[in-house]
Structures are given as structure tokens and as C-alpha cells.
Coordinates of N, CA and C in Angstrom, one line a residue:
M406 N 19.6 31.7 8.3 CA 20.1 30.6 9.4 C 18.8 30.3 9.8
W407 N 17.8 31.2 9.8 CA 16.5 31.0 10.6 C 15.4 30.3 9.9
D408 N 15.7 30.0 8.3 CA 14.9 29.3 7.6 C 15.3 27.5 7.8
R409 N 16.3 27.2 8.1 CA 17.3 26.1 8.0 C 16.4 25.4 9.2
P410 N 16.6 23.9 9.0 CA 16.2 23.1 10.1 C 17.1 23.0 11.5
S411 N 16.7 23.4 12.4 CA 17.5 23.0 13.7 C 16.5 22.4 14.6
G412 N 17.0 21.9 16.0 CA 16.2 21.2 16.5 C 15.9 19.4 16.1
S413 N 14.9 19.3 16.3 CA 14.9 17.6 16.0 C 14.5 17.4 14.8
T414 N 15.3 16.5 14.0 CA 15.4 16.0 12.7 C 14.8 14.3 12.9
R415 N 14.8 13.9 11.7 CA 14.3 12.8 11.5 C 15.3 11.5 12.3
F416 N 16.7 11.9 11.9 CA 17.5 10.9 12.3 C 18.3 11.6 13.9
R417 N 18.4 12.8 14.2 CA 19.1 13.2 15.3 C 18.7 14.5 15.6
Y418 N 19.3 15.2 16.7 CA 19.2 16.9 16.9 C 20.3 17.2 16.3
K419 N 19.7 18.6 15.7 CA 20.6 19.3 15.1 C 20.8 20.7 16.2
E420 N 21.8 20.8 16.8 CA 21.8 22.3 17.7 C 21.9 23.4 16.6
P421 N 21.5 24.5 17.1 CA 21.5 25.7 16.1 C 23.1 26.2 16.0
V422 N 23.9 25.6 17.0 CA 24.9 26.0 16.7 C 25.8 25.3 15.5
E423 N 25.5 24.1 15.5 CA 25.9 23.2 14.2 C 25.3 23.7 12.9
A424 N 23.6 24.6 13.1 CA 23.4 24.7 11.9 C 23.9 26.0 11.7
A425 N 24.3 26.8 12.5 CA 25.1 27.9 12.3 C 26.4 27.8 11.6
Y426 N 27.3 26.9 11.9 CA 28.4 26.5 11.1 C 28.3 25.9 9.8
E427 N 27.5 25.4 9.8 CA 26.9 24.6 8.5 C 26.7 25.9 7.3
L428 N 26.2 26.9 8.1 CA 25.7 28.3 7.1 C 26.9 28.8 6.8
V429 N 27.6 29.1 8.0 CA 29.1 29.6 7.6 C 29.5 29.3 6.4
E430 N 30.1 27.8 6.7 CA 30.7 27.1 5.5 C 30.1 27.3 4.0
E431 N 28.7 27.2 3.8 CA 27.9 27.2 2.9 C 28.3 29.0 2.4
V432 N 28.5 29.8 3.1 CA 28.3 31.2 2.7 C 30.0 31.4 2.2
L433 N 31.2 30.7 2.9 CA 32.2 31.0 2.7 C 32.9 30.0 1.8
K434 N 32.4 29.1 1.3 CA 32.9 28.1 0.3 C 33.2 28.8 -0.8
P435 N 32.1 29.6 -1.4 CA 32.5 30.5 -2.8 C 33.5 31.1 -2.8
F436 N 33.9 32.0 -1.9 CA 35.2 32.5 -1.7 C 36.6 32.0 -1.5
A437 N 36.4 30.5 -0.9 CA 37.6 29.8 -1.2 C 37.7 29.3 -2.3
A438 N 36.6 28.9 -3.0 CA 37.1 28.4 -4.8 C 37.6 29.3 -5.5
Q439 N 37.1 30.8 -5.4 CA 37.6 31.9 -5.9 C 39.0 31.9 -5.6
L440 N 39.5 31.9 -4.4 CA 41.0 32.0 -4.2 C 41.7 30.9 -4.8
N441 N 41.4 29.5 -5.0 CA 41.9 28.5 -5.0 C 41.8 28.6 -6.8
K442 N 40.8 29.1 -7.5 CA 40.7 29.3 -8.7 C 42.3 30.1 -9.1
Y443 N 42.4 31.3 -8.6 CA 43.3 32.2 -8.7 C 44.8 31.7 -8.4
R444 N 44.9 30.8 -7.5 CA 46.2 29.9 -7.1 C 46.4 29.2 -8.2
K445 N 45.6 28.3 -8.7 CA 45.8 27.4 -9.7 C 46.0 28.0 -11.0
L446 N 45.5 29.4 -11.4 CA 45.8 29.8 -12.7 C 47.2 30.8 -12.5
G447 N 47.8 31.1 -11.6 CA 49.1 31.6 -11.3 C 48.8 33.3 -11.0
M448 N 47.5 33.4 -10.9 CA 47.1 35.0 -10.6 C 47.2 35.4 -9.2
L449 N 48.6 35.7 -8.7 CA 49.1 36.0 -7.6 C 48.3 37.4 -6.8
V450 N 48.2 38.0 -8.1 CA 47.7 39.7 -7.1 C 46.2 39.3 -6.9
Q451 N 45.5 38.6 -7.8 CA 44.3 38.5 -7.4 C 44.2 37.3 -6.1
T452 N 45.0 36.2 -6.0 CA 44.8 35.6 -4.8 C 45.1 36.5 -3.6
K453 N 46.1 37.2 -3.5 CA 46.4 38.0 -2.3 C 45.3 38.9 -2.4
K454 N 44.4 39.6 -2.9 CA 43.4 40.6 -3.0 C 42.2 39.7 -2.1
V455 N 42.0 38.4 -2.8 CA 40.7 37.6 -2.3 C 41.2 37.2 -0.9
G456 N 42.4 36.7 -0.8 CA 42.6 36.1 0.6 C 42.6 37.4 1.6
L457 N 43.0 38.3 1.5 CA 43.1 39.3 2.4 C 41.9 40.2 2.5
G458 N 41.0 39.9 1.3 CA 39.7 40.5 1.6 C 38.7 39.6 2.4
L459 N 38.9 38.5 2.0 CA 38.3 37.2 2.9 C 38.7 37.4 4.3
A460 N 39.9 37.6 4.6 CA 40.4 37.8 5.9 C 39.6 38.9 6.7
K461 N 40.0 39.8 6.0 CA 39.6 41.1 6.8 C 37.8 41.2 7.1
G462 N 37.4 40.7 6.0 CA 35.8 40.6 6.1 C 35.1 39.5 7.5
I463 N 36.1 38.7 7.5 CA 35.4 37.8 8.5 C 36.0 38.2 9.9
I464 N 37.1 38.9 9.9 CA 37.5 39.2 11.4 C 37.1 40.4 11.4
K465 N 36.6 41.4 10.9 CA 35.5 42.3 11.1 C 34.0 41.8 11.8
F466 N 34.0 40.8 10.9 CA 32.3 40.2 11.4 C 32.5 39.6 12.9
S467 N 33.7 39.2 13.1 CA 33.9 38.6 14.0 C 34.0 39.4 15.3
R468 N 34.7 40.6 15.0 CA 34.9 41.8 16.2 C 33.6 42.5 16.2
E469 N 33.0 43.1 15.4 CA 32.3 44.0 15.2 C 30.6 43.7 14.8
S470 N 30.1 42.5 14.7 CA 28.8 42.1 14.0 C 28.2 42.3 15.4
E471 N 26.7 42.8 15.3 CA 25.9 42.8 16.5 C 24.6 42.0 16.1
T472 N 24.9 41.1 15.1 CA 23.7 40.3 14.8 C 23.3 39.1 15.7
E473 N 22.0 38.6 15.8 CA 21.9 37.4 16.6 C 22.6 36.0 16.3
F474 N 23.0 36.2 14.9 CA 23.5 35.1 14.4 C 25.0 35.0 14.8
R475 N 25.9 35.7 15.4 CA 27.1 36.2 15.9 C 26.8 35.4 17.3
E476 N 25.9 35.2 17.8 CA 25.6 34.5 19.1 C 25.8 33.0 19.1
F477 N 25.3 32.6 17.8 CA 25.4 31.3 17.9 C 26.8 30.5 17.0
A478 N 27.8 31.5 16.2 CA 28.9 31.3 15.3 C 29.6 32.2 16.0
P479 N 29.9 32.8 17.1 CA 30.7 33.7 17.3 C 32.4 33.7 16.7
D480 N 33.0 32.4 16.9 CA 34.4 31.9 16.3 C 34.2 31.0 14.8
D481 N 33.5 30.5 14.3 CA 33.1 29.4 13.3 C 33.7 30.0 12.2
A482 N 33.6 31.3 11.7 CA 33.9 31.9 10.5 C 35.9 31.8 10.8
L483 N 36.1 32.3 11.7 CA 37.8 32.5 12.1 C 38.1 31.2 12.2
E484 N 37.7 30.2 12.7 CA 38.1 28.9 12.8 C 38.0 28.1 11.4
W485 N 37.3 28.4 10.4 CA 37.2 28.2 9.1 C 38.2 28.8 8.2
L486 N 38.3 29.9 8.3 CA 39.7 30.9 7.7 C 40.8 30.0 8.4
G487 N 40.8 29.7 9.6 CA 42.3 29.3 10.3 C 42.6 28.2 9.4
G488 N 41.6 27.1 9.0 CA 41.3 26.0 8.5 C 42.0 26.1 6.8
L489 N 41.3 27.2 6.5 CA 41.5 27.5 5.0 C 43.1 27.5 4.8
V490 N 43.5 28.8 5.4 CA 45.0 29.2 5.5 C 45.8 28.1 6.0
M491 N 45.9 27.0 7.2 CA 46.6 26.1 7.1 C 46.5 25.0 6.1
E492 N 45.8 24.6 5.2 CA 45.4 24.1 4.0 C 46.3 24.5 2.8
W493 N 46.0 25.9 2.6 CA 46.6 26.7 1.8 C 48.3 27.0 1.9
E494 N 48.8 26.7 3.4 CA 49.9 26.9 3.7 C 50.4 25.7 3.6
T495 N 49.9 24.4 3.5 CA 50.7 23.1 3.3 C 51.1 22.8 1.7
E496 N 50.2 23.4 0.9 CA 50.2 23.5 -0.4 C 51.2 24.1 -1.0
C497 N 51.0 25.4 -0.4 CA 52.1 26.5 -1.2 C 53.6 26.2 -1.0
T498 N 53.9 26.6 -2.4 CA 55.4 26.5 -2.6 C 55.8 28.1 -3.2
D499 N 54.9 28.9 -3.5 CA 55.5 30.1 -4.2 C 55.6 31.1 -3.2
E500 N 56.9 32.0 -3.2 CA 57.1 32.8 -2.0 C 56.2 34.2 -1.7
I501 N 55.6 34.7 -2.8 CA 54.6 35.3 -3.0 C 53.1 35.0 -1.9
E502 N 53.1 33.8 -2.4 CA 51.8 33.1 -1.7 C 52.1 33.1 -0.1
K503 N 53.5 32.8 0.1 CA 53.7 33.0 1.4 C 53.8 34.0 2.3
Q504 N 54.3 35.0 1.6 CA 53.7 36.2 2.0 C 52.6 36.6 2.2
C505 N 51.7 36.4 1.3 CA 50.4 36.5 1.4 C 49.5 35.7 2.7
I506 N 50.2 34.5 3.0 CA 49.8 34.0 4.0 C 50.2 34.7 5.2
R507 N 51.6 34.9 5.6 CA 51.8 35.9 6.4 C 51.2 36.8 6.8
D508 N 51.1 37.7 5.7 CA 50.2 38.8 5.8 C 48.7 38.6 6.3
I509 N 47.9 37.5 6.1 CA 46.9 36.9 6.5 C 47.0 36.9 8.0
K510 N 47.6 36.1 8.7 CA 47.9 35.5 10.0 C 48.3 36.8 10.8
K511 N 48.9 37.8 10.3 CA 49.0 39.2 11.2 C 48.0 39.5 11.2
L512 N 46.9 39.7 10.4 CA 45.7 40.1 10.7 C 44.9 39.6 11.7
F513 N 45.3 38.5 11.9 CA 44.6 37.8 13.3 C 45.2 38.4 14.7
H514 N 46.1 39.1 14.6 CA 46.8 39.5 15.9 C 46.3 41.1 15.7
E515 N 45.8 41.7 15.0 CA 46.0 43.0 15.1 C 44.6 43.7 16.4

């Protein structure tokens, strides 16, 4: 994050918080792509593993990380995950996937 431009840019000022969110998206997008790939291929066991692993990692980071980065983006990864789960839920028709979504949502409340 520290190598990314924040502050004044040619067209506008970019807050460090905004730069942090962009970094969160950039880092997590490949995991979302893998999740969607498994979903489209009907690989539900792998879908569940990736989904739960991603959720557990994000939640652990949000609760336990002591990095300076977390100060700029304390909830960004959780918000991103919430959006991913909502999108997944609207597209989901398979009962196994629905159970996986419920399992991920439970992690938010542990």
C-alpha cells in the first residue's frame, strides 16, 4: 500500500483510506475468481473450501491483525466479503451452495 499513490493526484486527492480499499479489492479479487470458477464448474466441495477459507482469513485479519494497514482499512475486507456473499446468494440455486453461504454468515457472528 505504501508504494501506491495517495494524496494529491493529477485529477483529485486520493485519501489513504480509499487507496487501502483499492488494495483490499486487488488482493481479494483472485480468490473471488477462484470461488466463481469452482461454482461454474459445479465443484461444490472446492467452492465451500475456498469460500470458508476466504471468510475465515478475512475475519481473522479483521479481528487480530496488528498491522498499520488495518488502521486505514479496518472493515474494508469484511465489507468486500459481505458484498461477495450477497452477490453469490442472489445467483445461488443449489442447496449445497446455500448451506455454504449460511456457514459463512455464521462466521460473522462467532
